Short mmCIF file of N, CA, C and O in Angstrom, two decimals:
data_model
loop_
_atom_site.label_atom_id
_atom_site.label_comp_id
_atom_site.label_asym_id
_atom_site.label_seq_id
_atom_site.Cartn_x
_atom_site.Cartn_y
_atom_site.Cartn_z
N MET A 1 -6.18 -110.83 -30.60
CA MET A 1 -4.87 -111.41 -30.42
C MET A 1 -4.68 -112.52 -31.45
O MET A 1 -5.59 -113.30 -31.72
N VAL A 2 -3.50 -112.61 -32.04
CA VAL A 2 -3.16 -113.67 -32.98
C VAL A 2 -1.84 -114.28 -32.59
O VAL A 2 -1.05 -113.68 -31.84
N GLY A 3 -1.56 -115.47 -33.07
CA GLY A 3 -0.29 -116.13 -32.77
C GLY A 3 -0.36 -117.59 -33.09
O GLY A 3 -1.39 -118.12 -33.49
N VAL A 4 0.75 -118.27 -32.88
CA VAL A 4 0.86 -119.70 -33.12
C VAL A 4 1.56 -120.32 -31.92
O VAL A 4 2.50 -119.73 -31.37
N GLU A 5 1.09 -121.49 -31.53
CA GLU A 5 1.78 -122.25 -30.50
C GLU A 5 1.80 -123.70 -30.91
O GLU A 5 0.97 -124.15 -31.70
N ILE A 6 2.75 -124.43 -30.37
CA ILE A 6 2.82 -125.87 -30.59
C ILE A 6 2.21 -126.52 -29.36
O ILE A 6 2.63 -126.26 -28.24
N ASP A 7 1.21 -127.37 -29.59
CA ASP A 7 0.52 -128.05 -28.49
C ASP A 7 0.94 -129.51 -28.48
O ASP A 7 0.92 -130.16 -29.54
N ILE A 8 1.29 -130.00 -27.30
CA ILE A 8 1.65 -131.41 -27.17
C ILE A 8 0.99 -131.98 -25.93
O ILE A 8 0.72 -131.26 -24.96
N VAL A 9 0.71 -133.28 -25.97
CA VAL A 9 0.11 -133.99 -24.84
C VAL A 9 1.13 -134.99 -24.33
O VAL A 9 1.75 -135.72 -25.11
N VAL A 10 1.33 -135.00 -23.02
CA VAL A 10 2.25 -135.93 -22.36
C VAL A 10 1.53 -136.56 -21.18
O VAL A 10 0.52 -136.05 -20.72
N LYS A 11 2.05 -137.67 -20.68
CA LYS A 11 1.43 -138.32 -19.52
C LYS A 11 1.37 -137.37 -18.33
O LYS A 11 0.40 -137.32 -17.61
N ASP A 12 2.47 -136.62 -18.12
CA ASP A 12 2.59 -135.74 -16.95
C ASP A 12 3.34 -134.48 -17.37
O ASP A 12 4.57 -134.50 -17.50
N SER A 13 2.62 -133.39 -17.57
CA SER A 13 3.24 -132.17 -18.07
C SER A 13 4.23 -131.55 -17.09
O SER A 13 5.20 -130.92 -17.50
N LEU A 14 4.03 -131.74 -15.80
CA LEU A 14 4.96 -131.17 -14.83
C LEU A 14 6.31 -131.90 -14.88
O LEU A 14 7.37 -131.27 -14.82
N LYS A 15 6.27 -133.23 -15.03
CA LYS A 15 7.52 -133.98 -15.16
C LYS A 15 8.21 -133.66 -16.48
O LYS A 15 9.43 -133.55 -16.55
N ALA A 16 7.44 -133.53 -17.54
CA ALA A 16 8.02 -133.19 -18.84
C ALA A 16 8.67 -131.82 -18.78
O ALA A 16 9.78 -131.62 -19.30
N LEU A 17 8.02 -130.86 -18.14
CA LEU A 17 8.60 -129.52 -18.00
C LEU A 17 9.93 -129.59 -17.27
O LEU A 17 10.91 -128.95 -17.68
N GLU A 18 10.00 -130.36 -16.19
CA GLU A 18 11.26 -130.51 -15.45
C GLU A 18 12.37 -131.03 -16.36
O GLU A 18 13.49 -130.52 -16.33
N LEU A 19 12.07 -132.03 -17.16
CA LEU A 19 13.06 -132.57 -18.09
C LEU A 19 13.49 -131.53 -19.11
O LEU A 19 14.69 -131.30 -19.31
N TYR A 20 12.53 -130.90 -19.76
CA TYR A 20 12.85 -129.93 -20.81
C TYR A 20 13.66 -128.76 -20.26
O TYR A 20 14.54 -128.23 -20.94
N GLU A 21 13.38 -128.36 -19.03
CA GLU A 21 14.14 -127.26 -18.43
C GLU A 21 15.59 -127.64 -18.18
O GLU A 21 16.47 -126.78 -18.15
N LYS A 22 15.87 -128.92 -18.00
CA LYS A 22 17.25 -129.37 -17.80
C LYS A 22 18.01 -129.48 -19.11
O LYS A 22 19.23 -129.43 -19.11
N ILE A 23 17.28 -129.63 -20.22
CA ILE A 23 17.92 -129.76 -21.53
C ILE A 23 18.03 -128.41 -22.23
O ILE A 23 19.08 -128.10 -22.81
N PHE A 24 16.98 -127.62 -22.18
CA PHE A 24 16.90 -126.37 -22.93
C PHE A 24 16.72 -125.17 -22.01
O PHE A 24 16.38 -125.31 -20.85
N ASP A 25 16.91 -123.98 -22.58
CA ASP A 25 16.68 -122.72 -21.86
C ASP A 25 15.21 -122.37 -22.00
O ASP A 25 14.80 -121.66 -22.91
N ILE A 26 14.40 -122.90 -21.09
CA ILE A 26 12.94 -122.76 -21.12
C ILE A 26 12.52 -121.56 -20.28
O ILE A 26 13.05 -121.34 -19.20
N GLU A 27 11.55 -120.81 -20.79
CA GLU A 27 10.95 -119.73 -20.01
C GLU A 27 9.51 -120.13 -19.69
O GLU A 27 8.68 -120.30 -20.60
N ARG A 28 9.22 -120.30 -18.41
CA ARG A 28 7.85 -120.64 -18.00
C ARG A 28 6.93 -119.44 -18.21
O ARG A 28 7.27 -118.32 -17.84
N VAL A 29 5.75 -119.71 -18.74
CA VAL A 29 4.74 -118.67 -18.91
C VAL A 29 3.58 -118.95 -17.94
O VAL A 29 3.20 -118.08 -17.17
N GLU A 30 3.03 -120.16 -17.99
CA GLU A 30 1.95 -120.57 -17.09
C GLU A 30 2.16 -122.03 -16.71
O GLU A 30 2.43 -122.86 -17.58
N VAL A 31 2.04 -122.34 -15.43
CA VAL A 31 2.16 -123.73 -14.96
C VAL A 31 1.10 -123.95 -13.91
O VAL A 31 1.06 -123.26 -12.89
N SER A 32 0.22 -124.94 -14.15
CA SER A 32 -0.79 -125.27 -13.14
C SER A 32 -0.24 -126.33 -12.20
O SER A 32 0.80 -126.93 -12.47
N ASN A 33 -0.94 -126.56 -11.10
CA ASN A 33 -0.49 -127.55 -10.13
C ASN A 33 -1.71 -128.32 -9.61
O ASN A 33 -2.06 -128.23 -8.45
N PHE A 34 -2.33 -129.08 -10.52
CA PHE A 34 -3.50 -129.89 -10.20
C PHE A 34 -3.08 -131.36 -10.16
O PHE A 34 -1.94 -131.69 -10.47
N PRO A 35 -4.00 -132.23 -9.83
CA PRO A 35 -3.69 -133.66 -9.93
C PRO A 35 -3.33 -134.03 -11.37
O PRO A 35 -3.82 -133.39 -12.32
N ARG A 36 -2.50 -135.06 -11.50
CA ARG A 36 -2.09 -135.50 -12.84
C ARG A 36 -3.33 -135.81 -13.67
O ARG A 36 -4.29 -136.41 -13.20
N GLY A 37 -3.29 -135.35 -14.91
CA GLY A 37 -4.43 -135.51 -15.80
C GLY A 37 -5.18 -134.21 -16.00
O GLY A 37 -6.00 -134.09 -16.90
N GLU A 38 -4.87 -133.22 -15.15
CA GLU A 38 -5.57 -131.94 -15.23
C GLU A 38 -4.63 -130.76 -15.47
O GLU A 38 -5.07 -129.63 -15.60
N ASN A 39 -3.32 -131.01 -15.50
CA ASN A 39 -2.36 -129.92 -15.61
C ASN A 39 -2.11 -129.48 -17.04
O ASN A 39 -2.30 -130.23 -17.98
N GLU A 40 -1.67 -128.24 -17.13
CA GLU A 40 -1.20 -127.70 -18.39
C GLU A 40 -0.05 -126.75 -18.11
O GLU A 40 0.03 -126.14 -17.04
N VAL A 41 0.85 -126.67 -19.07
CA VAL A 41 2.04 -125.85 -18.95
C VAL A 41 2.18 -125.06 -20.25
O VAL A 41 2.03 -125.62 -21.33
N VAL A 42 2.47 -123.78 -20.12
CA VAL A 42 2.81 -122.97 -21.28
C VAL A 42 4.22 -122.47 -21.05
O VAL A 42 4.55 -121.96 -19.97
N PHE A 43 5.07 -122.66 -22.07
CA PHE A 43 6.45 -122.19 -21.96
C PHE A 43 6.94 -121.72 -23.33
O PHE A 43 6.31 -122.01 -24.35
N THR A 44 8.04 -120.99 -23.32
CA THR A 44 8.67 -120.61 -24.58
C THR A 44 10.06 -121.22 -24.64
O THR A 44 10.74 -121.38 -23.62
N LEU A 45 10.45 -121.55 -25.84
CA LEU A 45 11.77 -122.08 -26.16
C LEU A 45 12.25 -121.31 -27.37
O LEU A 45 11.67 -121.45 -28.44
N TYR A 46 13.25 -120.44 -27.17
CA TYR A 46 13.75 -119.59 -28.25
C TYR A 46 12.61 -118.86 -28.95
O TYR A 46 12.47 -118.91 -30.17
N ASP A 47 11.76 -118.23 -28.17
CA ASP A 47 10.65 -117.41 -28.65
C ASP A 47 9.51 -118.20 -29.32
O ASP A 47 8.64 -117.62 -29.94
N VAL A 48 9.51 -119.52 -29.21
CA VAL A 48 8.41 -120.34 -29.73
C VAL A 48 7.54 -120.75 -28.54
O VAL A 48 8.05 -121.23 -27.53
N HIS A 49 6.26 -120.56 -28.69
CA HIS A 49 5.29 -120.85 -27.64
C HIS A 49 4.89 -122.33 -27.69
O HIS A 49 4.49 -122.83 -28.74
N PHE A 50 4.98 -123.02 -26.56
CA PHE A 50 4.52 -124.39 -26.42
C PHE A 50 3.42 -124.45 -25.38
O PHE A 50 3.51 -123.78 -24.35
N HIS A 51 2.42 -125.26 -25.64
CA HIS A 51 1.33 -125.49 -24.69
C HIS A 51 1.28 -127.00 -24.48
O HIS A 51 0.99 -127.76 -25.40
N MET A 52 1.61 -127.44 -23.29
CA MET A 52 1.72 -128.86 -22.99
C MET A 52 0.61 -129.23 -22.01
O MET A 52 0.41 -128.56 -21.01
N LEU A 53 -0.09 -130.31 -22.31
CA LEU A 53 -1.22 -130.75 -21.49
C LEU A 53 -1.01 -132.18 -21.01
O LEU A 53 -0.43 -133.00 -21.73
N ASP A 54 -1.50 -132.46 -19.82
CA ASP A 54 -1.50 -133.83 -19.31
C ASP A 54 -2.42 -134.70 -20.16
O ASP A 54 -3.46 -134.23 -20.64
N GLU A 55 -2.05 -135.96 -20.29
CA GLU A 55 -2.93 -136.90 -20.96
C GLU A 55 -4.24 -137.00 -20.18
O GLU A 55 -4.24 -137.10 -18.96
N ASN A 56 -5.35 -136.94 -20.91
CA ASN A 56 -6.66 -137.05 -20.29
C ASN A 56 -7.62 -137.61 -21.33
O ASN A 56 -8.20 -136.86 -22.12
N PRO A 57 -7.77 -138.96 -21.36
CA PRO A 57 -8.63 -139.58 -22.37
C PRO A 57 -10.07 -139.06 -22.38
O PRO A 57 -10.71 -139.04 -23.43
N GLU A 58 -10.56 -138.62 -21.23
CA GLU A 58 -11.92 -138.08 -21.17
C GLU A 58 -12.09 -136.89 -22.12
O GLU A 58 -13.16 -136.65 -22.67
N PHE A 59 -10.98 -136.13 -22.31
CA PHE A 59 -11.01 -134.97 -23.21
C PHE A 59 -10.31 -135.27 -24.54
O PHE A 59 -9.95 -134.35 -25.27
N HIS A 60 -10.10 -136.55 -24.83
CA HIS A 60 -9.45 -136.99 -26.07
C HIS A 60 -8.02 -136.47 -26.19
O HIS A 60 -7.55 -136.22 -27.30
N LEU A 61 -7.34 -136.33 -25.08
CA LEU A 61 -5.94 -135.93 -25.06
C LEU A 61 -5.11 -137.18 -24.80
O LEU A 61 -5.00 -137.64 -23.66
N ILE A 62 -4.56 -137.75 -25.85
CA ILE A 62 -3.81 -139.00 -25.76
C ILE A 62 -2.34 -138.72 -26.08
O ILE A 62 -2.03 -138.18 -27.15
N ALA A 63 -1.47 -139.09 -25.18
CA ALA A 63 -0.03 -138.86 -25.36
C ALA A 63 0.59 -139.96 -26.20
O ALA A 63 0.16 -141.12 -26.13
N PRO A 64 1.61 -139.62 -26.98
CA PRO A 64 2.38 -140.68 -27.64
C PRO A 64 3.17 -141.43 -26.58
O PRO A 64 3.25 -140.99 -25.42
N ASN A 65 3.78 -142.53 -26.96
CA ASN A 65 4.64 -143.24 -26.03
C ASN A 65 5.83 -143.80 -26.80
O ASN A 65 5.81 -143.82 -28.03
N PRO A 66 6.87 -144.22 -26.11
CA PRO A 66 8.07 -144.69 -26.81
C PRO A 66 7.83 -145.83 -27.79
O PRO A 66 8.55 -145.96 -28.77
N ASP A 67 6.79 -146.64 -27.57
CA ASP A 67 6.48 -147.72 -28.50
C ASP A 67 5.64 -147.24 -29.68
O ASP A 67 5.49 -147.96 -30.67
N ASP A 68 5.09 -146.04 -29.58
CA ASP A 68 4.24 -145.49 -30.64
C ASP A 68 4.49 -143.99 -30.77
O ASP A 68 3.60 -143.18 -30.54
N PRO A 69 5.73 -143.60 -31.14
CA PRO A 69 5.99 -142.17 -31.30
C PRO A 69 5.26 -141.64 -32.54
O PRO A 69 4.92 -142.40 -33.44
N LYS A 70 5.01 -140.35 -32.55
CA LYS A 70 4.32 -139.73 -33.67
C LYS A 70 5.35 -139.24 -34.69
O LYS A 70 6.52 -139.04 -34.38
N THR A 71 4.90 -138.98 -35.93
CA THR A 71 5.84 -138.63 -36.98
C THR A 71 6.20 -137.15 -37.04
O THR A 71 6.95 -136.74 -37.91
N SER A 72 5.70 -136.35 -36.16
CA SER A 72 6.14 -134.96 -36.10
C SER A 72 7.25 -134.86 -35.07
O SER A 72 7.42 -135.73 -34.23
N TRP A 73 8.04 -133.82 -35.14
CA TRP A 73 9.09 -133.61 -34.16
C TRP A 73 9.35 -132.13 -34.01
O TRP A 73 8.91 -131.32 -34.80
N VAL A 74 10.08 -131.81 -32.97
CA VAL A 74 10.47 -130.43 -32.70
C VAL A 74 11.93 -130.31 -33.10
O VAL A 74 12.77 -131.10 -32.68
N ASN A 75 12.24 -129.33 -33.92
CA ASN A 75 13.59 -129.09 -34.40
C ASN A 75 14.11 -127.84 -33.71
O ASN A 75 13.55 -126.76 -33.88
N VAL A 76 15.18 -127.97 -32.92
CA VAL A 76 15.71 -126.86 -32.14
C VAL A 76 17.16 -126.61 -32.55
O VAL A 76 17.99 -127.52 -32.50
N THR A 77 17.45 -125.39 -32.96
CA THR A 77 18.83 -125.00 -33.25
C THR A 77 19.44 -124.50 -31.96
O THR A 77 18.91 -123.57 -31.34
N VAL A 78 20.53 -125.13 -31.55
CA VAL A 78 21.14 -124.87 -30.24
C VAL A 78 22.56 -124.33 -30.42
O VAL A 78 23.19 -124.55 -31.46
N PRO A 79 23.10 -123.64 -29.41
CA PRO A 79 24.46 -123.11 -29.53
C PRO A 79 25.54 -124.18 -29.41
O PRO A 79 26.62 -124.02 -29.98
N ASP A 80 25.29 -125.27 -28.68
CA ASP A 80 26.29 -126.32 -28.50
C ASP A 80 25.60 -127.67 -28.54
O ASP A 80 25.08 -128.15 -27.52
N ILE A 81 25.58 -128.30 -29.70
CA ILE A 81 24.82 -129.53 -29.89
C ILE A 81 25.35 -130.68 -29.04
O ILE A 81 24.58 -131.46 -28.50
N LYS A 82 26.66 -130.78 -28.89
CA LYS A 82 27.22 -131.89 -28.12
C LYS A 82 26.81 -131.78 -26.65
O LYS A 82 26.44 -132.78 -26.02
N GLU A 83 26.84 -130.58 -26.11
CA GLU A 83 26.43 -130.37 -24.72
C GLU A 83 24.94 -130.66 -24.53
O GLU A 83 24.55 -131.36 -23.59
N THR A 84 24.12 -130.15 -25.44
CA THR A 84 22.67 -130.34 -25.34
C THR A 84 22.32 -131.82 -25.49
O THR A 84 21.52 -132.37 -24.72
N TYR A 85 22.93 -132.50 -26.45
CA TYR A 85 22.65 -133.91 -26.68
C TYR A 85 23.10 -134.77 -25.50
O TYR A 85 22.37 -135.66 -25.06
N ALA A 86 24.28 -134.47 -24.96
CA ALA A 86 24.77 -135.21 -23.80
C ALA A 86 23.82 -135.03 -22.61
O ALA A 86 23.54 -135.99 -21.88
N MET A 87 23.30 -133.83 -22.43
CA MET A 87 22.35 -133.57 -21.35
C MET A 87 21.10 -134.42 -21.53
O MET A 87 20.62 -135.04 -20.59
N ALA A 88 20.58 -134.48 -22.75
CA ALA A 88 19.39 -135.29 -23.02
C ALA A 88 19.66 -136.76 -22.73
O ALA A 88 18.84 -137.44 -22.10
N MET A 89 20.82 -137.26 -23.15
CA MET A 89 21.14 -138.67 -22.90
C MET A 89 21.30 -138.94 -21.41
O MET A 89 20.81 -139.95 -20.89
N ASP A 90 21.95 -138.02 -20.70
CA ASP A 90 22.14 -138.18 -19.26
C ASP A 90 20.82 -138.19 -18.50
O ASP A 90 20.71 -138.75 -17.41
N LEU A 91 19.81 -137.53 -19.08
CA LEU A 91 18.51 -137.41 -18.42
C LEU A 91 17.51 -138.49 -18.86
O LEU A 91 16.32 -138.39 -18.59
N GLY A 92 18.01 -139.53 -19.52
CA GLY A 92 17.16 -140.67 -19.82
C GLY A 92 16.47 -140.66 -21.17
O GLY A 92 15.60 -141.49 -21.42
N CYS A 93 16.86 -139.74 -22.05
CA CYS A 93 16.30 -139.76 -23.39
C CYS A 93 16.97 -140.88 -24.19
O CYS A 93 18.04 -141.36 -23.82
N THR A 94 16.35 -141.28 -25.29
CA THR A 94 16.84 -142.39 -26.10
C THR A 94 17.43 -141.87 -27.41
O THR A 94 16.78 -141.09 -28.11
N GLU A 95 18.61 -142.35 -27.73
CA GLU A 95 19.27 -141.94 -28.96
C GLU A 95 18.53 -142.49 -30.17
O GLU A 95 18.23 -143.69 -30.23
N VAL A 96 18.23 -141.61 -31.11
CA VAL A 96 17.70 -142.01 -32.40
C VAL A 96 18.81 -141.87 -33.44
O VAL A 96 19.05 -142.77 -34.23
N GLN A 97 19.50 -140.72 -33.40
CA GLN A 97 20.66 -140.47 -34.27
C GLN A 97 21.68 -139.70 -33.45
O GLN A 97 21.35 -138.66 -32.88
N PRO A 98 22.90 -140.19 -33.36
CA PRO A 98 23.91 -139.45 -32.59
C PRO A 98 24.26 -138.13 -33.29
O PRO A 98 23.85 -137.91 -34.44
N VAL A 99 25.03 -137.31 -32.62
CA VAL A 99 25.48 -136.06 -33.23
C VAL A 99 26.23 -136.41 -34.51
O VAL A 99 27.18 -137.21 -34.49
N THR A 100 25.77 -135.85 -35.60
CA THR A 100 26.32 -136.14 -36.92
C THR A 100 26.70 -134.83 -37.59
O THR A 100 25.84 -133.95 -37.74
N GLU A 101 27.96 -134.71 -37.98
CA GLU A 101 28.40 -133.48 -38.63
C GLU A 101 28.20 -133.60 -40.13
O GLU A 101 28.61 -134.59 -40.75
N LEU A 102 27.54 -132.62 -40.69
CA LEU A 102 27.34 -132.53 -42.14
C LEU A 102 28.12 -131.30 -42.60
O LEU A 102 27.54 -130.25 -42.88
N SER A 103 29.43 -131.44 -42.65
CA SER A 103 30.31 -130.29 -42.85
C SER A 103 30.04 -129.55 -44.15
O SER A 103 30.11 -128.32 -44.18
N ASP A 104 29.71 -130.26 -45.24
CA ASP A 104 29.41 -129.58 -46.50
C ASP A 104 28.20 -128.66 -46.36
O ASP A 104 28.12 -127.62 -47.01
N TYR A 105 27.27 -129.05 -45.51
CA TYR A 105 26.05 -128.27 -45.31
C TYR A 105 26.19 -127.24 -44.19
O TYR A 105 25.27 -126.47 -43.94
N GLY A 106 27.31 -127.29 -43.47
CA GLY A 106 27.57 -126.31 -42.43
C GLY A 106 26.83 -126.54 -41.13
O GLY A 106 26.69 -125.63 -40.32
N VAL A 107 26.33 -127.78 -40.91
CA VAL A 107 25.56 -128.06 -39.69
C VAL A 107 25.96 -129.39 -39.08
O VAL A 107 26.57 -130.24 -39.73
N SER A 108 25.58 -129.54 -37.83
CA SER A 108 25.57 -130.83 -37.16
C SER A 108 24.13 -131.05 -36.72
O SER A 108 23.42 -130.09 -36.40
N ASN A 109 23.70 -132.32 -36.71
CA ASN A 109 22.37 -132.59 -36.19
C ASN A 109 22.38 -133.88 -35.39
O ASN A 109 23.33 -134.66 -35.43
N ALA A 110 21.33 -134.08 -34.63
CA ALA A 110 21.15 -135.26 -33.79
C ALA A 110 19.66 -135.39 -33.51
O ALA A 110 18.92 -134.40 -33.59
N ILE A 111 19.23 -136.61 -33.17
CA ILE A 111 17.82 -136.83 -32.87
C ILE A 111 17.72 -137.72 -31.63
O ILE A 111 18.47 -138.69 -31.50
N PHE A 112 16.79 -137.36 -30.74
CA PHE A 112 16.52 -138.21 -29.59
C PHE A 112 15.03 -138.25 -29.33
O PHE A 112 14.28 -137.38 -29.76
N MET A 113 14.62 -139.32 -28.62
CA MET A 113 13.23 -139.42 -28.18
C MET A 113 13.22 -139.23 -26.67
O MET A 113 14.01 -139.85 -25.95
N ASP A 114 12.33 -138.38 -26.19
CA ASP A 114 12.24 -138.18 -24.74
C ASP A 114 11.39 -139.29 -24.13
O ASP A 114 10.74 -140.06 -24.86
N PRO A 115 11.41 -139.42 -22.80
CA PRO A 115 10.65 -140.49 -22.16
C PRO A 115 9.13 -140.38 -22.34
O PRO A 115 8.40 -141.30 -22.00
N PHE A 116 8.67 -139.26 -22.90
CA PHE A 116 7.24 -139.04 -23.11
C PHE A 116 6.81 -139.40 -24.53
O PHE A 116 5.66 -139.20 -24.90
N GLY A 117 7.76 -139.91 -25.35
CA GLY A 117 7.44 -140.35 -26.69
C GLY A 117 7.60 -139.31 -27.78
O GLY A 117 7.24 -139.56 -28.92
N TYR A 118 8.15 -138.13 -27.45
CA TYR A 118 8.34 -137.09 -28.45
C TYR A 118 9.74 -137.13 -29.03
O TYR A 118 10.72 -137.40 -28.32
N ILE A 119 9.82 -136.85 -30.32
CA ILE A 119 11.10 -136.82 -31.03
C ILE A 119 11.58 -135.37 -31.09
O ILE A 119 10.81 -134.47 -31.43
N TRP A 120 12.85 -135.18 -30.77
CA TRP A 120 13.49 -133.87 -30.82
C TRP A 120 14.70 -133.96 -31.75
O TRP A 120 15.52 -134.87 -31.62
N MET A 121 14.79 -133.03 -32.70
CA MET A 121 15.96 -132.95 -33.56
C MET A 121 16.74 -131.70 -33.15
O MET A 121 16.15 -130.64 -32.95
N LEU A 122 18.03 -131.87 -32.98
CA LEU A 122 18.90 -130.75 -32.64
C LEU A 122 19.73 -130.38 -33.86
O LEU A 122 20.16 -131.26 -34.61
N HIS A 123 19.96 -129.10 -34.03
CA HIS A 123 20.85 -128.59 -35.07
C HIS A 123 21.82 -127.60 -34.43
O HIS A 123 21.45 -126.86 -33.51
N GLN A 124 23.02 -127.57 -34.94
CA GLN A 124 23.95 -126.49 -34.65
C GLN A 124 24.49 -126.02 -35.99
O GLN A 124 24.97 -126.83 -36.79
N VAL A 125 24.38 -124.74 -36.25
CA VAL A 125 24.86 -124.17 -37.51
C VAL A 125 26.31 -123.72 -37.29
O VAL A 125 26.58 -122.92 -36.41
N HIS A 126 27.20 -124.25 -38.12
CA HIS A 126 28.61 -123.89 -38.03
C HIS A 126 28.99 -122.83 -39.06
O HIS A 126 29.89 -122.02 -38.84
N LYS A 127 28.30 -122.87 -40.22
CA LYS A 127 28.49 -121.84 -41.25
C LYS A 127 27.22 -121.79 -42.09
O LYS A 127 26.52 -122.80 -42.24
N GLU A 128 26.92 -120.63 -42.61
CA GLU A 128 25.73 -120.47 -43.44
C GLU A 128 25.98 -121.06 -44.83
O GLU A 128 26.99 -120.77 -45.45
N VAL A 129 25.08 -121.91 -45.28
CA VAL A 129 25.12 -122.49 -46.62
C VAL A 129 23.76 -122.19 -47.24
O VAL A 129 22.72 -122.56 -46.68
N SER A 130 23.77 -121.51 -48.37
CA SER A 130 22.52 -121.07 -48.99
C SER A 130 21.69 -122.24 -49.48
O SER A 130 22.18 -123.36 -49.66
N HIS A 131 20.42 -121.97 -49.69
CA HIS A 131 19.51 -122.99 -50.22
C HIS A 131 20.03 -123.52 -51.55
O HIS A 131 20.03 -124.73 -51.80
N GLU A 132 20.47 -122.62 -52.41
CA GLU A 132 20.98 -123.02 -53.73
C GLU A 132 22.20 -123.93 -53.58
O GLU A 132 22.32 -124.94 -54.29
N GLU A 133 23.10 -123.60 -52.66
CA GLU A 133 24.28 -124.44 -52.43
C GLU A 133 23.88 -125.83 -51.91
O GLU A 133 24.44 -126.84 -52.32
N ARG A 134 22.89 -125.86 -51.01
CA ARG A 134 22.43 -127.15 -50.47
C ARG A 134 21.80 -128.00 -51.57
O ARG A 134 22.04 -129.21 -51.63
N ILE A 135 21.03 -127.39 -52.46
CA ILE A 135 20.42 -128.12 -53.58
C ILE A 135 21.51 -128.68 -54.48
O ILE A 135 21.46 -129.85 -54.89
N GLN A 136 22.51 -127.87 -54.78
CA GLN A 136 23.61 -128.32 -55.64
C GLN A 136 24.36 -129.50 -54.99
O GLN A 136 24.67 -130.49 -55.65
N LEU A 137 24.63 -129.39 -53.69
CA LEU A 137 25.30 -130.48 -52.98
C LEU A 137 24.46 -131.76 -53.04
O LEU A 137 24.99 -132.86 -53.26
N TRP A 138 23.16 -131.64 -52.84
CA TRP A 138 22.29 -132.81 -52.86
C TRP A 138 22.25 -133.44 -54.25
O TRP A 138 22.30 -134.66 -54.39
N GLU A 139 22.18 -132.60 -55.29
CA GLU A 139 22.16 -133.13 -56.66
C GLU A 139 23.46 -133.84 -56.99
O GLU A 139 23.45 -134.91 -57.62
N GLU A 140 24.59 -133.29 -56.53
CA GLU A 140 25.89 -133.95 -56.76
C GLU A 140 25.94 -135.28 -56.03
O GLU A 140 26.43 -136.27 -56.58
N LYS A 141 25.41 -135.34 -54.82
CA LYS A 141 25.39 -136.57 -54.05
C LYS A 141 24.53 -137.62 -54.74
O LYS A 141 24.88 -138.80 -54.77
N ARG A 142 23.41 -137.21 -55.31
CA ARG A 142 22.51 -138.15 -55.99
C ARG A 142 23.17 -138.76 -57.22
O ARG A 142 22.89 -139.91 -57.57
N LYS A 143 24.05 -138.01 -57.88
CA LYS A 143 24.73 -138.50 -59.09
C LYS A 143 25.75 -139.58 -58.75
O LYS A 143 26.03 -140.44 -59.56
N ASN A 144 26.32 -139.50 -57.54
CA ASN A 144 27.34 -140.47 -57.14
C ASN A 144 26.73 -141.64 -56.57
O ASN A 144 26.34 -142.41 -56.15
#
């Protein structure tokens, strides 16, 4: 068997799963129900496999926190960015960047940090803009 999954550590994977299910269309694959520190959750988000584990220092599983977020993030392209972002804000996530329309590039994006210290970037594609067009736009912007 081969494949790729994104692994993340949170203080409480069951609480994180509840939050993520309210924001995104999550499909549960495996969910344990042990005392906190021993749980793990496997889920898919738009066909991407995630494996989430409870923080457990004994096993060197240390979760980020809002005062020390990590520099990686999850980038999710969603059908309605305003709805998804509003849901995240209503559920206690912290705004990093509000919904921002980049009309020349054909997208809107936004960034938030969840209560578990993870950064999520949202995208909504409004029109396809080729890589070459994006490079040209960026070069023109740099000249100004």
